[in-house]
Structure formats: structure tokens, C-alpha cells
Amino acid sequence: MNDAPHILIVDDHREIRDLVARALSKEGFRASEAADGHAMRKVLAETRIDLVLLDLMLPGEDGLSLCRALRAQSDIPIIMLTAKGDEIDRVIGLEVGADDYVPKPFGSRELIARIRAVLRRNVKRDRLVGDKRRTYVFDRWTFDVDRRELISADGVATPLSTGEFDLL
């Protein structure tokens, strides 16, 4: 089992995806790639991802919409990558849920440093929250009271409806 952080690169330019994937690999990260929102959702449904690098300008659904939708479902860290480097663009990206914002062109060393910083903050947050989280384990299931989720033995979290939550 590989414990290296797994990064999903979502960008419609293959050259950028390949360049970033190579840089990540050299630094010990695992990388998956997606060219659009549909492919991103497929990877996220099939693979445990630790951080998403998300381009703002994508065909079909744009990066802001994808960021907003992803943030509504998950706490996965998101770093926006975009050629739009104006302050207003950065602010909007952060307001819809991005954890960081890197304007293109960017250097691979800076990108790797930002990825490490976001992952480090996320691990610390998880530790703090995890220490206070109320969970109950029964059979091969974990009931997370604070997140209102039932987690299977293989780590799949299922959100509970109000009725299901009240029953448990």
C-alpha cells in the first residue's frame, strides 16, 4: 500500500497535466489526471484523493462551479490553478472554497511547497477535529455523530438522513 499523498490534477491542457504529474512524482507524490469536471468526478468516485489541483477555465463546467460543488460534498483540499491572476479572481476562488490559489505560469518548486503546506494544515485540522469527534464502532461499521455519517469497514462514508441519524 502506498501512503504517498495522491493528487488529482484537473486541467484541460494535457501538457500542463503531464508537467505537473512529473513534478509531483519526482517529489514522491502520486498523481491522477482529469481533463474536465466529468473525468474529475469519475476519479473522485473511484479513488481516494488527498488534494485537488483545479484549473479555473475548463470546458463545460468551469473550475469555480466544480470547486463549489466539491466543497459542498467534501473537505478535500483544493488548490486553484489559473491564468487569471487578478485579485478579484483569487478572492472569488477562495470564497467558493479553494484552500489556495496559484496563478499560471507557476514554478514547480512553489507549487510543491504550496501543496505540502495545504496538506500539512489539513492533517493538523483533522487531528484537532479527530480528537474531539464522537464516533461509535459496532461490528465493522463506524458511526460518526459529528459528521452524521456511517463509515463501512473499507472506509466508504455514507451520509445519513435525519430519520436514519435519529434511529441510530
PDB file of C-alpha atoms in Angstrom:
ATOM      1  CA  MET A   1       0.000   0.000   0.000  1.00  0.00           C
ATOM      2  CA  ASN A   2       1.365   3.415  -0.980  1.00  0.00           C
ATOM      3  CA  ASP A   3       0.910   6.093   1.688  1.00  0.00           C
ATOM      4  CA  ALA A   4       2.194   8.931  -0.516  1.00  0.00           C
ATOM      5  CA  PRO A   5      -0.358  11.728  -0.890  1.00  0.00           C
ATOM      6  CA  HIS A   6      -2.486  11.290  -4.003  1.00  0.00           C
ATOM      7  CA  ILE A   7      -3.069  14.477  -6.000  1.00  0.00           C
ATOM      8  CA  LEU A   8      -5.712  14.898  -8.710  1.00  0.00           C
ATOM      9  CA  ILE A   9      -4.727  17.334 -11.470  1.00  0.00           C
ATOM     10  CA  VAL A  10      -7.775  18.781 -13.249  1.00  0.00           C
ATOM     11  CA  ASP A  11      -6.729  20.807 -16.298  1.00  0.00           C
ATOM     12  CA  ASP A  12      -7.845  20.699 -19.922  1.00  0.00           C
ATOM     13  CA  HIS A  13      -4.274  21.135 -21.208  1.00  0.00           C
ATOM     14  CA  ARG A  14      -2.531  17.756 -21.380  1.00  0.00           C
ATOM     15  CA  GLU A  15       0.921  19.390 -21.370  1.00  0.00           C
ATOM     16  CA  ILE A  16       0.226  21.078 -18.039  1.00  0.00           C
ATOM     17  CA  ARG A  17      -1.206  17.890 -16.525  1.00  0.00           C
ATOM     18  CA  ASP A  18       1.827  15.898 -17.662  1.00  0.00           C
ATOM     19  CA  LEU A  19       4.303  18.530 -16.439  1.00  0.00           C
ATOM     20  CA  VAL A  20       2.659  18.764 -13.010  1.00  0.00           C
ATOM     21  CA  ALA A  21       2.319  14.967 -12.733  1.00  0.00           C
ATOM     22  CA  ARG A  22       6.051  14.529 -13.435  1.00  0.00           C
ATOM     23  CA  ALA A  23       6.980  17.190 -10.862  1.00  0.00           C
ATOM     24  CA  LEU A  24       4.718  15.553  -8.271  1.00  0.00           C
ATOM     25  CA  SER A  25       6.145  12.110  -8.989  1.00  0.00           C
ATOM     26  CA  LYS A  26       9.724  13.383  -8.551  1.00  0.00           C
ATOM     27  CA  GLU A  27       8.729  14.671  -5.107  1.00  0.00           C
ATOM     28  CA  GLY A  28       7.169  11.370  -4.032  1.00  0.00           C
ATOM     29  CA  PHE A  29       3.502  12.170  -4.658  1.00  0.00           C
ATOM     30  CA  ARG A  30       1.068  10.015  -6.609  1.00  0.00           C
ATOM     31  CA  ALA A  31      -0.879  11.781  -9.351  1.00  0.00           C
ATOM     32  CA  SER A  32      -4.068  11.191 -11.295  1.00  0.00           C
ATOM     33  CA  GLU A  33      -5.291  13.377 -14.124  1.00  0.00           C
ATOM     34  CA  ALA A  34      -8.632  14.648 -15.402  1.00  0.00           C
ATOM     35  CA  ALA A  35      -9.358  16.948 -18.347  1.00  0.00           C
ATOM     36  CA  ASP A  36     -12.793  18.157 -17.211  1.00  0.00           C
ATOM     37  CA  GLY A  37     -15.409  18.009 -14.477  1.00  0.00           C
ATOM     38  CA  HIS A  38     -16.887  14.721 -15.639  1.00  0.00           C
ATOM     39  CA  ALA A  39     -13.498  12.997 -15.528  1.00  0.00           C
ATOM     40  CA  MET A  40     -12.769  14.631 -12.147  1.00  0.00           C
ATOM     41  CA  ARG A  41     -15.960  13.221 -10.641  1.00  0.00           C
ATOM     42  CA  LYS A  42     -15.160   9.765 -12.023  1.00  0.00           C
ATOM     43  CA  VAL A  43     -11.682   9.751 -10.457  1.00  0.00           C
ATOM     44  CA  LEU A  44     -13.022  11.049  -7.134  1.00  0.00           C
ATOM     45  CA  ALA A  45     -15.689   8.334  -7.089  1.00  0.00           C
ATOM     46  CA  GLU A  46     -13.156   5.566  -7.720  1.00  0.00           C
ATOM     47  CA  THR A  47     -10.013   6.741  -5.914  1.00  0.00           C
ATOM     48  CA  ARG A  48      -9.042   8.217  -2.565  1.00  0.00           C
ATOM     49  CA  ILE A  49      -7.621  11.639  -3.392  1.00  0.00           C
ATOM     50  CA  ASP A  50      -5.785  13.798  -0.843  1.00  0.00           C
ATOM     51  CA  LEU A  51      -5.782  17.111  -2.745  1.00  0.00           C
ATOM     52  CA  VAL A  52      -7.214  18.506  -5.991  1.00  0.00           C
ATOM     53  CA  LEU A  53      -5.340  20.913  -8.273  1.00  0.00           C
ATOM     54  CA  LEU A  54      -8.189  22.552 -10.185  1.00  0.00           C
ATOM     55  CA  ASP A  55      -7.902  24.782 -13.249  1.00  0.00           C
ATOM     56  CA  LEU A  56     -10.352  27.672 -13.331  1.00  0.00           C
ATOM     57  CA  MET A  57     -11.047  27.644 -17.073  1.00  0.00           C
ATOM     58  CA  LEU A  58     -12.295  24.218 -18.126  1.00  0.00           C
ATOM     59  CA  PRO A  59     -14.570  23.142 -20.968  1.00  0.00           C
ATOM     60  CA  GLY A  60     -18.162  22.651 -19.877  1.00  0.00           C
ATOM     61  CA  GLU A  61     -18.400  23.241 -16.145  1.00  0.00           C
ATOM     62  CA  ASP A  62     -15.822  25.807 -15.010  1.00  0.00           C
ATOM     63  CA  GLY A  63     -13.445  25.411 -12.099  1.00  0.00           C
ATOM     64  CA  LEU A  64     -15.403  27.716  -9.782  1.00  0.00           C
ATOM     65  CA  SER A  65     -18.565  25.626 -10.170  1.00  0.00           C
ATOM     66  CA  LEU A  66     -16.592  22.429  -9.656  1.00  0.00           C
ATOM     67  CA  CYS A  67     -14.866  23.882  -6.595  1.00  0.00           C
ATOM     68  CA  ARG A  68     -18.193  24.945  -5.097  1.00  0.00           C
ATOM     69  CA  ALA A  69     -19.761  21.518  -5.766  1.00  0.00           C
ATOM     70  CA  LEU A  70     -16.755  19.635  -4.405  1.00  0.00           C
ATOM     71  CA  ARG A  71     -16.616  21.795  -1.291  1.00  0.00           C
ATOM     72  CA  ALA A  72     -20.325  21.164  -0.627  1.00  0.00           C
ATOM     73  CA  GLN A  73     -19.640  17.404  -0.567  1.00  0.00           C
ATOM     74  CA  SER A  74     -16.151  17.150   0.878  1.00  0.00           C
ATOM     75  CA  ASP A  75     -13.382  18.760   2.914  1.00  0.00           C
ATOM     76  CA  ILE A  76     -10.753  17.634   0.401  1.00  0.00           C
ATOM     77  CA  PRO A  77      -8.141  20.384  -0.040  1.00  0.00           C
ATOM     78  CA  ILE A  78      -8.404  22.312  -3.317  1.00  0.00           C
ATOM     79  CA  ILE A  79      -5.752  24.491  -4.934  1.00  0.00           C
ATOM     80  CA  MET A  80      -6.979  26.554  -7.886  1.00  0.00           C
ATOM     81  CA  LEU A  81      -4.611  26.881 -10.856  1.00  0.00           C
ATOM     82  CA  THR A  82      -5.365  29.579 -13.382  1.00  0.00           C
ATOM     83  CA  ALA A  83      -4.067  32.063 -15.892  1.00  0.00           C
ATOM     84  CA  LYS A  84      -6.452  34.611 -14.354  1.00  0.00           C
ATOM     85  CA  GLY A  85      -4.293  36.145 -11.650  1.00  0.00           C
ATOM     86  CA  ASP A  86      -6.278  39.279 -10.820  1.00  0.00           C
ATOM     87  CA  GLU A  87      -7.050  39.850  -7.159  1.00  0.00           C
ATOM     88  CA  ILE A  88     -10.806  39.560  -7.721  1.00  0.00           C
ATOM     89  CA  ASP A  89     -10.343  36.145  -9.376  1.00  0.00           C
ATOM     90  CA  ARG A  90      -8.239  34.934  -6.454  1.00  0.00           C
ATOM     91  CA  VAL A  91     -10.762  36.218  -3.915  1.00  0.00           C
ATOM     92  CA  ILE A  92     -13.675  34.538  -5.713  1.00  0.00           C
ATOM     93  CA  GLY A  93     -11.752  31.260  -5.891  1.00  0.00           C
ATOM     94  CA  LEU A  94     -11.023  31.361  -2.172  1.00  0.00           C
ATOM     95  CA  GLU A  95     -14.589  32.366  -1.320  1.00  0.00           C
ATOM     96  CA  VAL A  96     -16.128  29.407  -3.171  1.00  0.00           C
ATOM     97  CA  GLY A  97     -13.961  27.006  -1.199  1.00  0.00           C
ATOM     98  CA  ALA A  98     -10.415  26.811  -2.557  1.00  0.00           C
ATOM     99  CA  ASP A  99      -7.687  26.452   0.063  1.00  0.00           C
ATOM    100  CA  ASP A 100      -5.080  28.210  -2.069  1.00  0.00           C
ATOM    101  CA  TYR A 101      -4.749  29.861  -5.451  1.00  0.00           C
ATOM    102  CA  VAL A 102      -1.733  29.617  -7.780  1.00  0.00           C
ATOM    103  CA  PRO A 103      -1.615  31.832 -10.887  1.00  0.00           C
ATOM    104  CA  LYS A 104      -0.148  30.445 -14.125  1.00  0.00           C
ATOM    105  CA  PRO A 105       2.617  30.363 -15.071  1.00  0.00           C
ATOM    106  CA  PHE A 106       3.994  28.882 -11.868  1.00  0.00           C
ATOM    107  CA  GLY A 107       7.222  27.214 -10.859  1.00  0.00           C
ATOM    108  CA  SER A 108       7.083  23.576  -9.834  1.00  0.00           C
ATOM    109  CA  ARG A 109       9.002  24.278  -6.604  1.00  0.00           C
ATOM    110  CA  GLU A 110       6.422  26.842  -5.480  1.00  0.00           C
ATOM    111  CA  LEU A 111       3.532  24.562  -6.424  1.00  0.00           C
ATOM    112  CA  ILE A 112       5.036  21.638  -4.480  1.00  0.00           C
ATOM    113  CA  ALA A 113       5.636  23.906  -1.465  1.00  0.00           C
ATOM    114  CA  ARG A 114       2.019  25.114  -1.563  1.00  0.00           C
ATOM    115  CA  ILE A 115       0.720  21.537  -1.870  1.00  0.00           C
ATOM    116  CA  ARG A 116       2.788  20.475   1.137  1.00  0.00           C
ATOM    117  CA  ALA A 117       1.594  23.478   3.154  1.00  0.00           C
ATOM    118  CA  VAL A 118      -2.083  22.818   2.401  1.00  0.00           C
ATOM    119  CA  LEU A 119      -1.709  19.103   3.189  1.00  0.00           C
ATOM    120  CA  ARG A 120       0.116  19.931   6.425  1.00  0.00           C
ATOM    121  CA  ARG A 121      -2.677  22.295   7.530  1.00  0.00           C
ATOM    122  CA  ASN A 122      -5.293  19.706   6.608  1.00  0.00           C
ATOM    123  CA  VAL A 123      -3.595  16.976   8.663  1.00  0.00           C
ATOM    124  CA  LYS A 124      -3.365  19.289  11.683  1.00  0.00           C
ATOM    125  CA  ARG A 125      -7.048  20.224  11.322  1.00  0.00           C
ATOM    126  CA  ASP A 126      -8.026  16.564  11.053  1.00  0.00           C
ATOM    127  CA  ARG A 127      -6.052  15.758  14.199  1.00  0.00           C
ATOM    128  CA  LEU A 128      -7.745  18.551  16.143  1.00  0.00           C
ATOM    129  CA  VAL A 129     -11.185  17.597  14.904  1.00  0.00           C
ATOM    130  CA  GLY A 130     -10.444  13.895  15.301  1.00  0.00           C
ATOM    131  CA  ASP A 131      -9.554  14.302  18.960  1.00  0.00           C
ATOM    132  CA  LYS A 132     -12.963  15.813  19.675  1.00  0.00           C
ATOM    133  CA  ARG A 133     -15.042  13.766  17.225  1.00  0.00           C
ATOM    134  CA  ARG A 134     -17.684  11.469  18.683  1.00  0.00           C
ATOM    135  CA  THR A 135     -17.637   8.069  16.991  1.00  0.00           C
ATOM    136  CA  TYR A 136     -19.053   4.684  17.855  1.00  0.00           C
ATOM    137  CA  VAL A 137     -17.767   1.419  16.416  1.00  0.00           C
ATOM    138  CA  PHE A 138     -20.016  -1.608  16.062  1.00  0.00           C
ATOM    139  CA  ASP A 139     -19.439  -4.782  14.086  1.00  0.00           C
ATOM    140  CA  ARG A 140     -17.456  -3.481  11.069  1.00  0.00           C
ATOM    141  CA  TRP A 141     -19.096  -0.033  10.964  1.00  0.00           C
ATOM    142  CA  THR A 142     -18.214   3.353  12.446  1.00  0.00           C
ATOM    143  CA  PHE A 143     -20.937   5.862  13.274  1.00  0.00           C
ATOM    144  CA  ASP A 144     -19.573   9.435  13.163  1.00  0.00           C
ATOM    145  CA  VAL A 145     -22.028  11.537  15.161  1.00  0.00           C
ATOM    146  CA  ASP A 146     -20.483  14.898  14.296  1.00  0.00           C
ATOM    147  CA  ARG A 147     -20.394  14.270  10.549  1.00  0.00           C
ATOM    148  CA  ARG A 148     -23.694  12.353  10.576  1.00  0.00           C
ATOM    149  CA  GLU A 149     -22.078   9.533   8.581  1.00  0.00           C
ATOM    150  CA  LEU A 150     -21.914   5.767   8.696  1.00  0.00           C
ATOM    151  CA  ILE A 151     -18.492   4.505   7.590  1.00  0.00           C
ATOM    152  CA  SER A 152     -18.027   0.971   6.268  1.00  0.00           C
ATOM    153  CA  ALA A 153     -15.024  -1.248   7.004  1.00  0.00           C
ATOM    154  CA  ASP A 154     -13.475  -0.276   3.663  1.00  0.00           C
ATOM    155  CA  GLY A 155     -13.729   3.445   4.506  1.00  0.00           C
ATOM    156  CA  VAL A 156     -16.754   4.415   2.419  1.00  0.00           C
ATOM    157  CA  ALA A 157     -18.707   7.159   4.204  1.00  0.00           C
ATOM    158  CA  THR A 158     -22.470   7.308   3.730  1.00  0.00           C
ATOM    159  CA  PRO A 159     -24.280  10.497   4.785  1.00  0.00           C
ATOM    160  CA  LEU A 160     -27.316   9.781   6.942  1.00  0.00           C
ATOM    161  CA  SER A 161     -30.749  11.309   6.536  1.00  0.00           C
ATOM    162  CA  THR A 162     -32.329  12.899   9.599  1.00  0.00           C
ATOM    163  CA  GLY A 163     -34.505   9.829  10.136  1.00  0.00           C
ATOM    164  CA  GLU A 164     -31.566   7.423   9.847  1.00  0.00           C
ATOM    165  CA  PHE A 165     -29.469   9.570  12.170  1.00  0.00           C
ATOM    166  CA  ASP A 166     -32.251   9.765  14.767  1.00  0.00           C
ATOM    167  CA  LEU A 167     -32.737   5.995  14.601  1.00  0.00           C
ATOM    168  CA  LEU A 168     -29.067   5.316  15.352  1.00  0.00           C
TER     169      LEU A 168
END
